Amino acid sequence: MTTAAAWRGRDTTLAAWAVRDEQTRGRVHAESGHPYRSPFQRDRDRIIHCRAFRRLMHKTQVFVAGEGDHFRTRLTHTMEVAQIARTVAACLRLNQDLTEAICLGHDLGHPPFGHAGQTALNRCMAEHGGFEHNLQALRIVDKLEHRYAGFPGLNLCWETREGLLKRCSRRQARTLGDLGERFIRRRQPSLEAQLANVADEIAYNHHDLDDGLRSGLLEPGELMAVRLFRECHEEAAGGFPRADGGALVSEAIRGMIDRVVSDLIETTSANLKEAMPGDADAVRGWPKPLVGLSDPVDERHRELARFLTERLYHHPRMQQEYARGGAVVDALFHYYMSHPDEMPGRHSRGRERGAEARARAVADYIAGMTDRYASRRCRAVQS
Ligand code: MG
């Protein structure tokens, strides 16, 4: 058995502008290397094995988790994002392990009940620094997970943490050291992080459309107003003249994802050939993101997003669900602010340290809840 790191040297297959395993800025707490896994493979594996990752299974993406067996949850959404991004990363010779690690961790900080939960928790935390799920993902991997004897959190590499921090206000950025710098100096993240962001949008736009149809809140007929759908549906109908309506819709959605992802590969590849950034740091200093769609496909993709906002996310039934989820988060927050002792173990430790620390501890506790656990806790504290 060899003791030399088997993963070393694989970097030769990467493009010049990819993040290279051996050039990682490292971890906050120094650790020795692994003989068989690269630093970013280890990050990916740490995320897969953490508790926050398993909880994604019972968290809402758009349709409340548990409402139907076939709707996406935050876990299956996360896997679809990773699948899309890995395909693109392989074609562009980017660091696939880093891309996958960022994708698998990108939604770890989401509270229960999707965006309704995020909005409610942010409102509750207005006086205490607010709540933002990207920052929460970072809190989870830096502080809140307890799996290792030698350090708090997962001790991920700088580049993985850079990718998890998709958005951040300049005020918050100032508290994050060199990780927050890019929001102050208006720099870009790595290509792997840019890719994870775009793959997230592609995944949710298409699977929300699919779930919206499954739920009956959207009708295939009204989708004909969306150019991307109409064009791909016509193509499917031409290719499969005897297929039934349901199969054609599935083919159309499959064709849409394929068209957008193919365009992402081709456009980004052309952008990179024109820009020729010397390395990953040159990408960070580039005046604009280099991962992106061509104008015609970007326009169509945005049109799809607008359609979903108007017809699905703003649908009265969805709004009702959101209001219910928001009310649960609201009730739990106010209850635990006045009963901090009732939070389990380490969450209740902040209770003596003033309102700010208490509120953050309550937000950490609630943000970690799954939909069903939050609903159960809410019923229990209100009974
Ligand atoms: Mg996402």
Tab-separated table of C-alpha atoms and ligand atoms in Angstrom:
chain	number	residue	atom	x	y	z
A	1	MET	CA	0.000	0.000	0.000
A	2	THR	CA	1.362	3.389	-0.955
A	3	THR	CA	1.558	6.188	1.586
A	4	ALA	CA	2.131	8.949	-0.981
A	5	ALA	CA	-1.024	10.969	-1.591
A	6	ALA	CA	-2.640	9.174	-4.511
A	7	TRP	CA	-4.656	12.255	-5.477
A	8	ARG	CA	-1.621	14.479	-6.014
A	9	GLY	CA	-0.849	15.245	-9.630
A	10	ARG	CA	-4.452	14.926	-10.823
A	11	ASP	CA	-4.417	18.711	-11.204
A	12	THR	CA	-2.655	18.322	-14.552
A	13	THR	CA	-6.009	17.553	-16.166
A	14	LEU	CA	-7.524	20.833	-14.927
A	15	ALA	CA	-7.731	24.028	-16.965
A	16	ALA	CA	-5.372	26.848	-15.965
A	17	TRP	CA	-8.265	28.857	-14.484
A	18	ALA	CA	-9.615	26.022	-12.299
A	19	VAL	CA	-9.003	25.960	-8.547
A	20	ARG	CA	-6.182	23.478	-7.985
A	21	ASP	CA	-6.193	20.979	-5.127
A	22	GLU	CA	-2.621	21.716	-4.111
A	23	GLN	CA	-3.082	25.476	-4.056
A	24	THR	CA	-5.917	25.611	-1.547
A	25	ARG	CA	-5.635	28.441	0.961
A	26	GLY	CA	-6.254	25.725	3.495
A	27	ARG	CA	-8.415	25.232	6.561
A	28	VAL	CA	-8.813	27.443	9.641
A	29	HIS	CA	-7.501	24.600	11.839
A	30	ALA	CA	-4.439	22.920	10.332
A	31	GLU	CA	-4.855	19.219	9.514
A	32	SER	CA	-2.594	16.690	7.873
A	33	GLY	CA	-3.447	15.615	4.330
A	34	HIS	CA	-5.212	12.392	3.395
A	35	PRO	CA	-3.422	9.741	1.337
A	36	TYR	CA	-6.371	8.957	-0.945
A	37	ARG	CA	-8.674	11.952	-0.970
A	38	SER	CA	-7.953	15.498	-2.113
A	39	PRO	CA	-8.861	18.412	0.201
A	40	PHE	CA	-12.065	19.123	-1.758
A	41	GLN	CA	-13.098	15.467	-1.845
A	42	ARG	CA	-12.801	15.512	1.935
A	43	ASP	CA	-14.924	18.683	2.086
A	44	ARG	CA	-17.606	17.045	-0.044
A	45	ASP	CA	-17.547	13.950	2.154
A	46	ARG	CA	-17.731	16.001	5.352
A	47	ILE	CA	-20.821	17.773	4.035
A	48	ILE	CA	-22.509	14.497	3.035
A	49	HIS	CA	-21.865	13.062	6.510
A	50	CYS	CA	-23.055	16.095	8.491
A	51	ARG	CA	-26.414	16.304	10.239
A	52	ALA	CA	-27.517	19.499	8.492
A	53	PHE	CA	-27.208	17.669	5.164
A	54	ARG	CA	-29.505	14.846	6.281
A	55	ARG	CA	-32.083	17.357	7.503
A	56	LEU	CA	-32.419	18.716	3.939
A	57	MET	CA	-34.531	15.627	3.258
A	58	HIS	CA	-37.374	17.034	5.338
A	59	LYS	CA	-37.126	20.679	4.331
A	60	THR	CA	-39.327	22.449	1.811
A	61	GLN	CA	-37.968	23.446	-1.557
A	62	VAL	CA	-41.182	25.021	-2.896
A	63	PHE	CA	-43.895	22.513	-2.016
A	64	VAL	CA	-44.113	21.804	1.690
A	65	ALA	CA	-41.991	18.739	2.473
A	66	GLY	CA	-44.203	15.690	3.024
A	67	GLU	CA	-47.167	17.011	0.988
A	68	GLY	CA	-46.523	14.581	-1.848
A	69	ASP	CA	-43.959	11.839	-2.378
A	70	HIS	CA	-42.697	13.148	-5.697
A	71	PHE	CA	-42.137	16.839	-5.050
A	72	ARG	CA	-38.554	18.010	-4.692
A	73	THR	CA	-37.236	18.493	-1.215
A	74	ARG	CA	-34.193	20.581	-0.455
A	75	LEU	CA	-32.138	17.383	-0.552
A	76	THR	CA	-33.219	16.259	-4.024
A	77	HIS	CA	-32.907	19.868	-5.245
A	78	THR	CA	-29.336	19.885	-3.921
A	79	MET	CA	-28.555	16.646	-5.769
A	80	GLU	CA	-29.952	18.024	-9.032
A	81	VAL	CA	-27.807	21.152	-8.647
A	82	ALA	CA	-24.723	18.991	-8.059
A	83	GLN	CA	-25.526	16.804	-11.080
A	84	ILE	CA	-25.857	19.770	-13.438
A	85	ALA	CA	-22.743	21.478	-12.091
A	86	ARG	CA	-20.590	18.346	-12.266
A	87	THR	CA	-21.473	17.868	-15.932
A	88	VAL	CA	-20.443	21.429	-16.729
A	89	ALA	CA	-17.322	21.289	-14.536
A	90	ALA	CA	-16.136	18.148	-16.333
A	91	CYS	CA	-16.652	19.716	-19.774
A	92	LEU	CA	-14.828	22.913	-18.792
A	93	ARG	CA	-12.057	21.047	-16.906
A	94	LEU	CA	-12.911	22.817	-13.647
A	95	ASN	CA	-12.358	21.232	-10.241
A	96	GLN	CA	-15.269	18.772	-10.025
A	97	ASP	CA	-14.754	17.896	-6.369
A	98	LEU	CA	-14.810	21.542	-5.285
A	99	THR	CA	-17.845	22.205	-7.500
A	100	GLU	CA	-19.671	19.263	-5.973
A	101	ALA	CA	-18.758	20.253	-2.407
A	102	ILE	CA	-20.129	23.779	-2.952
A	103	CYS	CA	-23.326	22.460	-4.550
A	104	LEU	CA	-23.978	19.904	-1.819
A	105	GLY	CA	-23.512	22.564	0.866
A	106	HIS	CA	-25.211	25.497	-0.839
A	107	ASP	CA	-28.598	25.169	0.912
A	108	LEU	CA	-27.498	23.860	4.323
A	109	GLY	CA	-28.519	27.132	5.987
A	110	HIS	CA	-32.126	27.173	4.803
A	111	PRO	CA	-34.664	27.276	7.635
A	112	PRO	CA	-37.831	25.138	7.476
A	113	PHE	CA	-40.626	26.130	5.043
A	114	GLY	CA	-38.376	27.435	2.275
A	115	HIS	CA	-38.319	31.148	1.549
A	116	ALA	CA	-41.292	31.757	3.827
A	117	GLY	CA	-39.188	30.489	6.732
A	118	GLN	CA	-36.222	32.629	5.683
A	119	THR	CA	-38.402	35.764	5.408
A	120	ALA	CA	-40.054	35.133	8.782
A	121	LEU	CA	-36.789	34.430	10.577
A	122	ASN	CA	-35.138	37.478	9.046
A	123	ARG	CA	-38.057	39.601	10.260
A	124	CYS	CA	-37.797	38.113	13.770
A	125	MET	CA	-34.051	38.831	13.773
A	126	ALA	CA	-34.377	42.403	12.431
A	127	GLU	CA	-33.125	43.908	15.706
A	128	HIS	CA	-30.353	41.332	16.091
A	129	GLY	CA	-28.404	41.416	12.830
A	130	GLY	CA	-30.993	39.699	10.602
A	131	PHE	CA	-31.014	36.175	9.217
A	132	GLU	CA	-29.643	35.146	5.834
A	133	HIS	CA	-29.412	31.489	4.779
A	134	ASN	CA	-26.058	31.843	2.991
A	135	LEU	CA	-24.438	33.193	6.138
A	136	GLN	CA	-26.206	30.482	8.109
A	137	ALA	CA	-24.660	27.792	5.874
A	138	LEU	CA	-21.289	29.237	6.793
A	139	ARG	CA	-22.187	29.258	10.516
A	140	ILE	CA	-23.158	25.597	10.235
A	141	VAL	CA	-19.929	24.463	8.580
A	142	ASP	CA	-17.731	26.777	10.683
A	143	LYS	CA	-19.338	26.483	14.103
A	144	LEU	CA	-22.580	24.607	14.577
A	145	GLU	CA	-21.797	21.064	13.421
A	146	HIS	CA	-20.219	18.940	16.162
A	147	ARG	CA	-18.512	15.918	14.651
A	148	TYR	CA	-14.815	16.407	15.216
A	149	ALA	CA	-12.784	16.347	18.418
A	150	GLY	CA	-10.130	18.748	17.148
A	151	PHE	CA	-12.264	21.692	15.995
A	152	PRO	CA	-15.798	23.084	15.834
A	153	GLY	CA	-17.747	22.783	12.580
A	154	LEU	CA	-16.421	20.887	9.565
A	155	ASN	CA	-13.203	22.892	9.095
A	156	LEU	CA	-13.725	23.162	5.325
A	157	CYS	CA	-11.198	24.634	2.897
A	158	TRP	CA	-11.310	28.358	2.182
A	159	GLU	CA	-12.443	27.803	-1.436
A	160	THR	CA	-15.444	25.696	-0.379
A	161	ARG	CA	-16.475	28.326	2.169
A	162	GLU	CA	-16.001	31.040	-0.485
A	163	GLY	CA	-18.471	29.150	-2.676
A	164	LEU	CA	-21.060	28.703	0.082
A	165	LEU	CA	-21.190	32.453	0.597
A	166	LYS	CA	-23.232	33.314	-2.460
A	167	ARG	CA	-24.554	36.639	-1.192
A	168	CYS	CA	-23.583	38.942	1.631
A	169	SER	CA	-24.224	42.561	2.569
A	170	ARG	CA	-21.168	44.824	2.794
A	171	ARG	CA	-21.904	45.295	6.498
A	172	GLN	CA	-21.813	41.536	7.099
A	173	ALA	CA	-18.824	41.142	4.784
A	174	ARG	CA	-16.732	43.316	7.091
A	175	THR	CA	-17.186	40.749	9.866
A	176	LEU	CA	-15.942	37.833	7.745
A	177	GLY	CA	-12.265	38.661	7.224
A	178	ASP	CA	-10.752	37.650	3.883
A	179	LEU	CA	-13.839	35.603	3.025
A	180	GLY	CA	-15.950	38.781	2.963
A	181	GLU	CA	-13.398	40.791	1.008
A	182	ARG	CA	-14.877	40.089	-2.427
A	183	PHE	CA	-18.179	41.758	-1.470
A	184	ILE	CA	-16.329	44.890	-0.350
A	185	ARG	CA	-13.918	45.008	-3.292
A	186	ARG	CA	-16.559	43.777	-5.752
A	187	ARG	CA	-14.522	40.792	-6.913
A	188	GLN	CA	-15.765	37.467	-8.272
A	189	PRO	CA	-15.678	34.062	-6.616
A	190	SER	CA	-13.952	31.080	-8.299
A	191	LEU	CA	-15.421	29.615	-11.499
A	192	GLU	CA	-16.502	26.583	-9.469
A	193	ALA	CA	-18.544	28.873	-7.178
A	194	GLN	CA	-19.974	30.831	-10.118
A	195	LEU	CA	-20.985	27.541	-11.695
A	196	ALA	CA	-22.724	26.297	-8.531
A	197	ASN	CA	-24.792	29.529	-8.470
A	198	VAL	CA	-25.953	29.198	-12.068
A	199	ALA	CA	-26.599	25.449	-11.698
A	200	ASP	CA	-28.808	26.271	-8.681
A	201	GLU	CA	-30.954	28.603	-10.810
A	202	ILE	CA	-31.177	26.159	-13.706
A	203	ALA	CA	-32.154	23.311	-11.370
A	204	TYR	CA	-34.892	25.166	-9.487
A	205	ASN	CA	-36.433	26.884	-12.489
A	206	HIS	CA	-36.919	23.557	-14.240
A	207	HIS	CA	-37.875	21.354	-11.327
A	208	ASP	CA	-40.279	23.970	-9.961
A	209	LEU	CA	-41.961	23.944	-13.351
A	210	ASP	CA	-42.169	20.149	-13.207
A	211	ASP	CA	-43.489	20.162	-9.609
A	212	GLY	CA	-45.898	22.998	-10.440
A	213	LEU	CA	-47.421	20.867	-13.188
A	214	ARG	CA	-47.564	17.803	-10.949
A	215	SER	CA	-49.383	19.829	-8.290
A	216	GLY	CA	-52.019	21.004	-10.791
A	217	LEU	CA	-51.305	24.669	-9.972
A	218	LEU	CA	-49.814	25.048	-13.456
A	219	GLU	CA	-51.418	23.817	-16.681
A	220	PRO	CA	-49.369	22.666	-19.710
A	221	GLY	CA	-51.500	24.980	-21.881
A	222	GLU	CA	-50.461	28.148	-20.051
A	223	LEU	CA	-46.800	27.130	-20.365
A	224	MET	CA	-47.007	27.673	-24.106
A	225	ALA	CA	-46.587	31.373	-23.275
A	226	VAL	CA	-43.026	30.581	-22.136
A	227	ARG	CA	-40.767	30.561	-25.187
A	228	LEU	CA	-38.265	28.017	-23.905
A	229	PHE	CA	-41.042	25.551	-23.057
A	230	ARG	CA	-42.936	26.140	-26.302
A	231	GLU	CA	-39.859	25.647	-28.484
A	232	CYS	CA	-38.788	22.470	-26.678
A	233	HIS	CA	-42.367	21.144	-26.654
A	234	GLU	CA	-42.633	21.655	-30.420
A	235	GLU	CA	-39.338	19.871	-30.896
A	236	ALA	CA	-40.528	16.958	-28.716
A	237	ALA	CA	-43.840	16.756	-30.610
A	238	GLY	CA	-41.922	16.642	-33.893
A	239	GLY	CA	-39.630	13.885	-32.641
A	240	PHE	CA	-42.365	11.787	-30.994
A	241	PRO	CA	-45.580	12.325	-33.013
A	242	ARG	CA	-47.409	9.481	-31.213
A	243	ALA	CA	-46.383	10.360	-27.653
A	244	ASP	CA	-49.121	11.314	-25.174
A	245	GLY	CA	-49.371	14.760	-23.585
A	246	GLY	CA	-47.620	13.813	-20.337
A	247	ALA	CA	-44.639	12.264	-22.104
A	248	LEU	CA	-44.306	15.331	-24.338
A	249	VAL	CA	-44.257	17.658	-21.342
A	250	SER	CA	-41.531	15.510	-19.730
A	251	GLU	CA	-39.567	15.496	-22.978
A	252	ALA	CA	-39.990	19.265	-23.255
A	253	ILE	CA	-38.633	19.874	-19.733
A	254	ARG	CA	-35.751	17.469	-20.343
A	255	GLY	CA	-35.011	19.312	-23.585
A	256	MET	CA	-35.130	22.679	-21.790
A	257	ILE	CA	-32.531	21.628	-19.208
A	258	ASP	CA	-30.350	20.156	-21.919
A	259	ARG	CA	-30.551	23.301	-24.019
A	260	VAL	CA	-29.761	25.650	-21.128
A	261	VAL	CA	-26.916	23.504	-19.747
A	262	SER	CA	-25.393	23.029	-23.222
A	263	ASP	CA	-25.560	26.782	-23.754
A	264	LEU	CA	-23.922	27.335	-20.359
A	265	ILE	CA	-21.007	25.065	-21.358
A	266	GLU	CA	-20.581	26.671	-24.788
A	267	THR	CA	-20.955	30.298	-23.654
A	268	THR	CA	-18.669	29.902	-20.638
A	269	SER	CA	-16.091	28.097	-22.744
A	270	ALA	CA	-16.145	30.970	-25.276
A	271	ASN	CA	-15.928	33.553	-22.454
A	272	LEU	CA	-12.879	31.790	-21.025
A	273	LYS	CA	-11.161	31.474	-24.406
A	274	GLU	CA	-11.605	35.181	-24.955
A	275	ALA	CA	-10.599	36.281	-21.447
A	276	MET	CA	-7.861	33.670	-20.901
A	277	PRO	CA	-7.487	34.335	-17.162
A	278	GLY	CA	-4.060	33.053	-16.110
A	279	ASP	CA	-5.282	31.231	-13.012
A	280	ALA	CA	-8.092	31.063	-10.433
A	281	ASP	CA	-7.016	34.355	-8.857
A	282	ALA	CA	-7.219	36.135	-12.211
A	283	VAL	CA	-10.833	34.867	-12.398
A	284	ARG	CA	-11.505	36.449	-8.990
A	285	GLY	CA	-10.113	39.775	-10.203
A	286	TRP	CA	-12.119	39.730	-13.455
A	287	PRO	CA	-14.581	42.640	-13.683
A	288	LYS	CA	-17.579	40.326	-14.251
A	289	PRO	CA	-18.537	36.672	-13.866
A	290	LEU	CA	-17.229	34.420	-16.634
A	291	VAL	CA	-19.751	31.604	-16.124
A	292	GLY	CA	-23.007	32.451	-17.856
A	293	LEU	CA	-25.553	31.956	-20.609
A	294	SER	CA	-25.734	33.511	-24.063
A	295	ASP	CA	-28.137	36.453	-24.412
A	296	PRO	CA	-30.949	34.570	-26.231
A	297	VAL	CA	-30.937	31.652	-23.761
A	298	ASP	CA	-30.492	33.951	-20.761
A	299	GLU	CA	-33.546	35.934	-21.913
A	300	ARG	CA	-35.598	32.732	-22.214
A	301	HIS	CA	-34.387	31.482	-18.842
A	302	ARG	CA	-35.386	34.768	-17.194
A	303	GLU	CA	-38.772	34.643	-18.883
A	304	LEU	CA	-39.292	31.195	-17.329
A	305	ALA	CA	-38.291	32.553	-13.891
A	306	ARG	CA	-40.763	35.455	-14.231
A	307	PHE	CA	-43.519	33.043	-15.245
A	308	LEU	CA	-42.864	30.889	-12.168
A	309	THR	CA	-42.902	33.906	-9.868
A	310	GLU	CA	-46.215	35.171	-11.213
A	311	ARG	CA	-48.057	31.892	-11.703
A	312	LEU	CA	-46.568	29.534	-9.142
A	313	TYR	CA	-44.836	31.306	-6.244
A	314	HIS	CA	-47.561	33.970	-6.106
A	315	HIS	CA	-50.393	31.444	-6.518
A	316	PRO	CA	-52.962	31.930	-3.699
A	317	ARG	CA	-52.505	28.310	-2.547
A	318	MET	CA	-48.733	28.722	-2.311
A	319	GLN	CA	-49.176	32.027	-0.509
A	320	GLN	CA	-51.418	30.277	2.008
A	321	GLU	CA	-48.764	27.605	2.585
A	322	TYR	CA	-46.072	30.255	2.955
A	323	ALA	CA	-48.166	32.183	5.474
A	324	ARG	CA	-48.672	29.012	7.512
A	325	GLY	CA	-44.936	28.208	7.493
A	326	GLY	CA	-44.004	31.796	8.351
A	327	ALA	CA	-46.445	31.786	11.278
A	328	VAL	CA	-44.843	28.608	12.693
A	329	VAL	CA	-41.364	30.170	12.566
A	330	ASP	CA	-42.707	33.369	14.092
A	331	ALA	CA	-44.444	31.571	16.962
A	332	LEU	CA	-41.379	29.418	17.703
A	333	PHE	CA	-39.063	32.410	17.719
A	334	HIS	CA	-41.129	34.362	20.219
A	335	TYR	CA	-41.674	31.316	22.379
A	336	TYR	CA	-37.989	30.374	22.634
A	337	MET	CA	-36.915	33.980	23.190
A	338	SER	CA	-38.921	33.893	26.417
A	339	HIS	CA	-38.194	30.209	27.209
A	340	PRO	CA	-34.537	29.711	26.178
A	341	ASP	CA	-34.104	26.921	28.742
A	342	GLU	CA	-36.453	24.757	26.719
A	343	MET	CA	-34.049	24.587	23.799
A	344	PRO	CA	-31.827	21.511	23.846
A	345	GLY	CA	-28.278	21.519	25.300
A	346	ARG	CA	-25.915	23.786	23.471
A	347	HIS	CA	-28.640	26.017	21.972
A	348	SER	CA	-29.720	27.127	25.449
A	349	ARG	CA	-26.167	28.093	26.410
A	350	GLY	CA	-26.559	31.569	24.920
A	351	ARG	CA	-29.386	32.443	27.287
A	352	GLU	CA	-27.249	34.289	29.839
A	353	ARG	CA	-25.281	36.335	27.315
A	354	GLY	CA	-27.767	39.097	26.499
A	355	ALA	CA	-30.549	39.535	23.954
A	356	GLU	CA	-28.279	39.424	20.879
A	357	ALA	CA	-26.665	36.061	21.753
A	358	ARG	CA	-29.997	34.640	22.852
A	359	ALA	CA	-31.688	35.667	19.596
A	360	ARG	CA	-28.862	34.144	17.544
A	361	ALA	CA	-29.096	30.906	19.529
A	362	VAL	CA	-32.867	30.801	18.945
A	363	ALA	CA	-32.366	31.500	15.214
A	364	ASP	CA	-29.722	28.730	14.994
A	365	TYR	CA	-32.094	26.297	16.677
A	366	ILE	CA	-35.095	27.165	14.494
A	367	ALA	CA	-33.077	27.353	11.257
A	368	GLY	CA	-31.847	23.811	11.886
A	369	MET	CA	-35.376	22.417	12.216
A	370	THR	CA	-37.018	20.346	9.506
A	371	ASP	CA	-40.565	21.331	8.475
A	372	ARG	CA	-42.142	18.471	10.378
A	373	TYR	CA	-40.086	19.044	13.531
A	374	ALA	CA	-40.928	22.769	13.494
A	375	SER	CA	-44.651	21.993	13.094
A	376	ARG	CA	-44.496	19.464	15.946
A	377	ARG	CA	-42.639	21.887	18.233
A	378	CYS	CA	-45.107	24.644	17.374
A	379	ARG	CA	-48.092	22.475	18.289
A	380	ALA	CA	-46.369	21.422	21.514
A	381	VAL	CA	-45.510	24.958	22.693
A	382	GLN	CA	-48.965	26.280	21.819
A	383	SER	CA	-50.901	23.472	23.561
B	1	MG	MG	-30.659	26.040	-3.957
